[in-house]
mmCIF file of C-alpha atoms in Angstrom:
data_model
loop_
_atom_site.group_PDB
_atom_site.id
_atom_site.type_symbol
_atom_site.label_atom_id
_atom_site.label_comp_id
_atom_site.label_asym_id
_atom_site.label_seq_id
_atom_site.Cartn_x
_atom_site.Cartn_y
_atom_site.Cartn_z
ATOM 1 C CA ASP Q 1 18.679 10.370 -5.304
ATOM 2 C CA GLY Q 2 16.232 9.731 -1.930
ATOM 3 C CA GLY Q 3 14.090 6.555 -1.529
ATOM 4 C CA ILE Q 4 13.083 2.830 -0.360
ATOM 5 C CA THR Q 5 15.181 0.164 -1.489
ATOM 6 C CA GLN Q 6 14.529 -3.492 -1.417
ATOM 7 C CA SER Q 7 16.833 -6.038 -2.483
ATOM 8 C CA PRO Q 8 16.693 -8.339 -3.595
ATOM 9 C CA LYS Q 9 14.099 -8.192 -6.399
ATOM 10 C CA TYR Q 10 13.466 -11.918 -6.295
ATOM 11 C CA LEU Q 11 14.555 -14.010 -3.908
ATOM 12 C CA PHE Q 12 14.190 -18.189 -3.759
ATOM 13 C CA ARG Q 13 14.063 -19.911 -0.087
ATOM 14 C CA LYS Q 14 13.891 -24.253 0.496
ATOM 15 C CA GLU Q 15 10.798 -24.821 2.175
ATOM 16 C CA GLY Q 16 11.947 -24.727 5.619
ATOM 17 C CA GLN Q 17 14.745 -22.372 5.840
ATOM 18 C CA ASN Q 18 14.360 -18.304 7.455
ATOM 19 C CA VAL Q 19 14.968 -15.513 4.983
ATOM 20 C CA THR Q 20 15.387 -11.998 5.903
ATOM 21 C CA LEU Q 21 14.332 -9.080 2.831
ATOM 22 C CA SER Q 22 16.096 -6.279 3.235
ATOM 23 C CA CYS Q 23 14.888 -2.257 3.304
ATOM 24 C CA GLU Q 24 16.122 0.637 3.798
ATOM 25 C CA GLN Q 25 15.774 4.341 2.937
ATOM 26 C CA ASN Q 26 17.863 7.614 2.533
ATOM 27 C CA LEU Q 27 14.880 9.629 3.134
ATOM 28 C CA ASN Q 28 15.477 10.086 7.051
ATOM 29 C CA HIS Q 29 11.570 9.031 7.555
ATOM 30 C CA ASP Q 30 10.853 7.652 11.392
ATOM 31 C CA ALA Q 31 8.457 5.636 10.457
ATOM 32 C CA MET Q 32 8.517 2.583 8.610
ATOM 33 C CA TYR Q 33 6.118 -0.941 7.102
ATOM 34 C CA TRP Q 34 6.025 -3.835 5.833
ATOM 35 C CA TYR Q 35 2.909 -5.318 4.161
ATOM 36 C CA ARG Q 36 2.260 -7.929 2.281
ATOM 37 C CA GLN Q 37 0.705 -8.785 -0.929
ATOM 38 C CA ASP Q 38 -1.037 -12.040 -2.598
ATOM 39 C CA PRO Q 39 -2.165 -12.312 -6.143
ATOM 40 C CA GLY Q 40 -5.821 -10.672 -6.668
ATOM 41 C CA GLN Q 41 -5.402 -8.994 -2.789
ATOM 42 C CA GLY Q 42 -5.025 -5.432 -1.482
ATOM 43 C CA LEU Q 43 -1.828 -5.234 1.180
ATOM 44 C CA ARG Q 44 -1.892 -6.225 4.229
ATOM 45 C CA LEU Q 45 0.591 -5.247 6.963
ATOM 46 C CA ILE Q 46 3.046 -7.362 8.445
ATOM 47 C CA TYR Q 47 4.710 -4.873 11.260
ATOM 48 C CA TYR Q 48 5.397 -1.326 11.497
ATOM 49 C CA SER Q 49 7.965 0.676 13.363
ATOM 50 C CA GLN Q 50 6.969 4.884 14.301
ATOM 51 C CA ILE Q 51 10.901 4.575 15.847
ATOM 52 C CA VAL Q 52 14.656 2.965 16.044
ATOM 53 C CA ASN Q 53 14.036 0.427 18.980
ATOM 54 C CA ASP Q 54 10.373 0.162 18.146
ATOM 55 C CA PHE Q 55 7.724 -2.312 16.682
ATOM 56 C CA GLN Q 56 4.510 -3.054 16.458
ATOM 57 C CA LYS Q 57 2.735 -6.092 14.874
ATOM 58 C CA GLY Q 58 0.313 -5.067 12.492
ATOM 59 C CA ASP Q 59 -2.666 -7.550 10.768
ATOM 60 C CA ILE Q 60 -0.849 -10.521 9.823
ATOM 61 C CA ALA Q 61 2.630 -10.604 11.837
ATOM 62 C CA GLU Q 62 2.528 -14.351 12.305
ATOM 63 C CA GLY Q 63 5.344 -16.264 10.989
ATOM 64 C CA TYR Q 64 7.545 -13.088 10.821
ATOM 65 C CA SER Q 65 9.563 -10.716 12.648
ATOM 66 C CA VAL Q 66 11.204 -7.554 12.152
ATOM 67 C CA SER Q 67 14.355 -5.636 14.028
ATOM 68 C CA ARG Q 68 14.701 -1.656 13.930
ATOM 69 C CA GLU Q 69 18.085 -0.950 15.095
ATOM 70 C CA LYS Q 70 18.425 1.677 12.276
ATOM 71 C CA LYS Q 71 16.767 4.806 11.734
ATOM 72 C CA GLU Q 72 17.547 3.790 7.727
ATOM 73 C CA SER Q 73 16.566 -0.002 7.779
ATOM 74 C CA PHE Q 74 13.723 -2.289 8.911
ATOM 75 C CA PRO Q 75 14.591 -5.963 7.901
ATOM 76 C CA LEU Q 76 12.247 -8.625 7.480
ATOM 77 C CA THR Q 77 12.594 -11.961 8.417
ATOM 78 C CA VAL Q 78 10.355 -14.769 7.177
ATOM 79 C CA THR Q 79 10.107 -17.203 9.315
ATOM 80 C CA SER Q 80 10.060 -21.606 8.887
ATOM 81 C CA ALA Q 81 7.251 -20.843 10.537
ATOM 82 C CA GLN Q 82 4.921 -19.157 8.252
ATOM 83 C CA LYS Q 83 2.639 -21.481 6.801
ATOM 84 C CA ASN Q 84 2.322 -19.656 3.257
ATOM 85 C CA PRO Q 85 5.362 -17.189 2.594
ATOM 86 C CA THR Q 86 4.935 -17.133 -1.096
ATOM 87 C CA ALA Q 87 4.226 -13.199 -1.943
ATOM 88 C CA PHE Q 88 5.095 -10.218 -2.758
ATOM 89 C CA TYR Q 89 6.549 -8.352 -0.279
ATOM 90 C CA LEU Q 90 6.544 -4.231 0.336
ATOM 91 C CA CYS Q 91 8.467 -2.209 2.179
ATOM 92 C CA ALA Q 92 7.005 1.716 3.106
ATOM 93 C CA SER Q 93 8.009 4.628 5.116
ATOM 94 C CA SER Q 94 6.739 7.692 6.057
ATOM 95 C CA PRO Q 95 8.386 11.431 7.647
ATOM 96 C CA ASP Q 96 5.222 11.143 10.105
ATOM 97 C CA SER Q 97 2.013 9.826 11.280
ATOM 98 C CA ASN Q 98 0.205 12.830 8.463
ATOM 99 C CA GLN Q 99 1.839 12.199 5.648
ATOM 100 C CA PRO Q 100 1.708 9.833 3.229
ATOM 101 C CA GLN Q 101 3.356 6.494 3.097
ATOM 102 C CA HIS Q 102 6.093 6.073 0.032
ATOM 103 C CA PHE Q 103 6.895 2.252 -0.933
ATOM 104 C CA GLY Q 104 9.864 0.595 -2.291
ATOM 105 C CA ASP Q 105 9.556 -1.618 -5.209
ATOM 106 C CA GLY Q 106 9.135 -4.966 -3.302
ATOM 107 C CA THR Q 107 10.750 -8.365 -3.124
ATOM 108 C CA ARG Q 108 9.251 -11.696 -4.769
ATOM 109 C CA LEU Q 109 9.934 -14.339 -2.244
ATOM 110 C CA SER Q 110 9.377 -17.481 -3.601
ATOM 111 C CA ILE Q 111 9.423 -21.453 -1.644
ATOM 112 C CA LEU Q 112 10.673 -24.479 -3.904
ATOM 113 C CA ASP V 1 -13.911 -8.810 7.572
ATOM 114 C CA GLN V 2 -13.468 -6.383 4.497
ATOM 115 C CA GLN V 3 -13.243 -3.130 5.869
ATOM 116 C CA VAL V 4 -11.999 -0.999 2.218
ATOM 117 C CA LYS V 5 -13.939 -2.521 -0.821
ATOM 118 C CA GLN V 6 -12.817 -2.280 -4.088
ATOM 119 C CA ASN V 7 -16.244 -3.825 -6.285
ATOM 120 C CA SER V 8 -14.450 -3.799 -9.585
ATOM 121 C CA PRO V 9 -12.227 -5.303 -10.222
ATOM 122 C CA SER V 10 -11.247 -3.694 -13.720
ATOM 123 C CA LEU V 11 -12.805 -0.856 -15.879
ATOM 124 C CA SER V 12 -12.452 -0.062 -19.563
ATOM 125 C CA VAL V 13 -12.088 3.290 -20.415
ATOM 126 C CA GLN V 14 -11.513 5.075 -23.555
ATOM 127 C CA GLU V 15 -8.885 7.713 -23.859
ATOM 128 C CA GLY V 16 -9.385 11.308 -22.715
ATOM 129 C CA ARG V 17 -12.798 10.478 -21.340
ATOM 130 C CA ILE V 18 -13.597 10.189 -17.793
ATOM 131 C CA SER V 19 -12.317 7.378 -15.470
ATOM 132 C CA ILE V 20 -14.138 6.851 -12.434
ATOM 133 C CA LEU V 21 -12.974 4.236 -8.905
ATOM 134 C CA ASN V 22 -15.704 3.461 -6.614
ATOM 135 C CA CYS V 23 -14.116 2.604 -2.878
ATOM 136 C CA ASP V 24 -16.212 1.508 0.247
ATOM 137 C CA TYR V 25 -15.298 1.264 3.646
ATOM 138 C CA THR V 26 -17.009 0.013 7.333
ATOM 139 C CA ASN V 27 -14.984 1.093 9.540
ATOM 140 C CA SER V 28 -16.701 4.524 10.940
ATOM 141 C CA MET V 29 -12.877 5.174 12.717
ATOM 142 C CA PHE V 30 -11.378 5.882 9.576
ATOM 143 C CA ASP V 31 -10.917 9.789 8.958
ATOM 144 C CA TYR V 32 -7.704 9.526 6.420
ATOM 145 C CA PHE V 33 -7.830 8.136 2.979
ATOM 146 C CA LEU V 34 -5.703 7.779 0.009
ATOM 147 C CA TRP V 35 -5.230 6.494 -3.701
ATOM 148 C CA TYR V 36 -2.216 4.571 -4.534
ATOM 149 C CA LYS V 37 -1.167 3.700 -8.237
ATOM 150 C CA LYS V 38 0.406 0.491 -9.003
ATOM 151 C CA TYR V 39 2.253 -0.832 -11.845
ATOM 152 C CA PRO V 40 3.735 -4.439 -11.930
ATOM 153 C CA ALA V 41 6.392 -5.891 -10.420
ATOM 154 C CA GLU V 42 6.063 -2.535 -8.532
ATOM 155 C CA GLY V 43 5.921 -0.369 -5.879
ATOM 156 C CA PRO V 44 2.875 1.383 -5.260
ATOM 157 C CA THR V 45 2.950 5.332 -5.730
ATOM 158 C CA PHE V 46 0.828 7.682 -4.123
ATOM 159 C CA LEU V 47 -1.620 10.074 -5.601
ATOM 160 C CA ILE V 48 -4.026 11.849 -3.708
ATOM 161 C CA SER V 49 -5.498 11.731 -0.445
ATOM 162 C CA ILE V 50 -7.523 13.106 1.416
ATOM 163 C CA SER V 51 -9.239 13.424 5.298
ATOM 164 C CA SER V 52 -12.430 13.073 7.024
ATOM 165 C CA ILE V 53 -12.672 16.588 7.229
ATOM 166 C CA LYS V 54 -12.731 17.096 3.566
ATOM 167 C CA ASP V 55 -15.147 16.001 1.318
ATOM 168 C CA LYS V 56 -13.079 17.050 -2.056
ATOM 169 C CA ASN V 57 -9.444 16.914 -2.908
ATOM 170 C CA GLU V 58 -7.871 18.336 -6.058
ATOM 171 C CA ASP V 59 -4.640 17.453 -7.521
ATOM 172 C CA GLY V 60 -4.594 18.435 -11.738
ATOM 173 C CA ARG V 61 -6.437 15.545 -13.325
ATOM 174 C CA PHE V 62 -6.923 13.586 -9.969
ATOM 175 C CA THR V 63 -10.123 14.688 -8.131
ATOM 176 C CA VAL V 64 -11.432 12.086 -4.810
ATOM 177 C CA PHE V 65 -14.482 12.845 -3.713
ATOM 178 C CA LEU V 66 -15.422 11.826 -0.102
ATOM 179 C CA ASN V 67 -18.707 10.835 1.199
ATOM 180 C CA LYS V 68 -18.601 9.865 5.117
ATOM 181 C CA SER V 69 -22.711 9.362 5.464
ATOM 182 C CA ALA V 70 -22.667 6.469 2.533
ATOM 183 C CA LYS V 71 -19.276 5.577 3.487
ATOM 184 C CA HIS V 72 -17.889 6.212 0.130
ATOM 185 C CA LEU V 73 -15.554 7.704 -2.366
ATOM 186 C CA SER V 74 -14.160 7.874 -5.386
ATOM 187 C CA LEU V 75 -11.055 9.267 -7.572
ATOM 188 C CA HIS V 76 -12.066 10.762 -10.764
ATOM 189 C CA ILE V 77 -9.298 10.748 -13.777
ATOM 190 C CA VAL V 78 -9.976 13.379 -16.338
ATOM 191 C CA PRO V 79 -9.217 12.872 -19.556
ATOM 192 C CA SER V 80 -8.197 9.232 -19.110
ATOM 193 C CA GLN V 81 -4.648 9.041 -21.029
ATOM 194 C CA PRO V 82 -2.498 5.943 -21.627
ATOM 195 C CA GLY V 83 -0.227 6.046 -19.012
ATOM 196 C CA ASP V 84 -3.079 5.143 -16.609
ATOM 197 C CA SER V 85 -3.262 1.671 -17.183
ATOM 198 C CA ALA V 86 -2.868 0.200 -13.596
ATOM 199 C CA VAL V 87 -3.994 -1.071 -10.956
ATOM 200 C CA TYR V 88 -5.709 1.643 -8.234
ATOM 201 C CA PHE V 89 -5.594 0.631 -4.801
ATOM 202 C CA CYS V 90 -7.241 2.608 -2.272
ATOM 203 C CA ALA V 91 -6.772 2.406 1.107
ATOM 204 C CA ALA V 92 -7.503 4.205 4.536
ATOM 205 C CA SER V 93 -6.595 4.945 8.464
ATOM 206 C CA ASP V 94 -7.729 5.293 11.892
ATOM 207 C CA SER V 95 -4.985 6.870 13.150
ATOM 208 C CA GLY V 96 -4.248 9.942 11.314
ATOM 209 C CA GLY V 97 -1.942 10.028 8.396
ATOM 210 C CA GLY V 98 -1.492 6.343 8.620
ATOM 211 C CA ALA V 99 0.827 6.214 11.821
ATOM 212 C CA ASP V 100 -0.117 2.249 12.249
ATOM 213 C CA GLY V 101 -0.630 1.829 8.967
ATOM 214 C CA LEU V 102 -3.271 1.506 6.359
ATOM 215 C CA THR V 103 -5.987 -0.947 4.957
ATOM 216 C CA PHE V 104 -5.972 -1.526 1.291
ATOM 217 C CA GLY V 105 -8.874 -2.856 -0.945
ATOM 218 C CA LYS V 106 -7.904 -5.344 -3.429
ATOM 219 C CA GLY V 107 -7.479 -2.585 -6.452
ATOM 220 C CA THR V 108 -9.094 -2.000 -9.770
ATOM 221 C CA HIS V 109 -7.171 -2.335 -12.377
ATOM 222 C CA LEU V 110 -8.302 0.409 -15.074
ATOM 223 C CA ILE V 111 -7.483 0.328 -19.166
ATOM 224 C CA ILE V 112 -7.239 3.024 -20.774
ATOM 225 C CA GLN V 113 -8.078 2.224 -24.379
ATOM 226 C CA PRO V 114 -6.607 4.004 -27.213
#
């Protein structure tokens, strides 16, 4: 089955630690995206990548980093510089710029 | 400053009736609009989209209307079914299909009453 896999579904970390969220897709999509959702809020764009080895900052990139070494993988690192990291993180992909984005089921990150 | 606004946090509709969800935007550069449906603890699911060159797009029970002069779009669901109960997000892009990412509203929680 083709799709977007985010793991783990729930993640707990101590304050001050970096943490990496996984996003893998087997849809052969070129573009991948990371969004963050807070309670009662819409999704906000963190980073996106339109092609391998290239990525761009979104609206709220501070405190986050990404890499795109492989087409199918777009991991997101939440660094200790992110002041309020507790949120629901969603990864998405699309085949090209004229197709809608499809989302994974998200990772809920909680900082203890 | 919110560029995509969904002013109704929640909406309750009787099963079988029409559900109308509204969305307003402020950025005149937006040229592609989408609606997503989201259940708790899951990712959003794409429902329907519309390009700014059209004013209506229909897919089964779902129709999206776009009024560019008013910077307003709406999603009509008819007839409404219990499985339609979810949070609906309006999203917009100024880069064709969303190549540079989407701007989302805060969502409207649709509740279908039996």
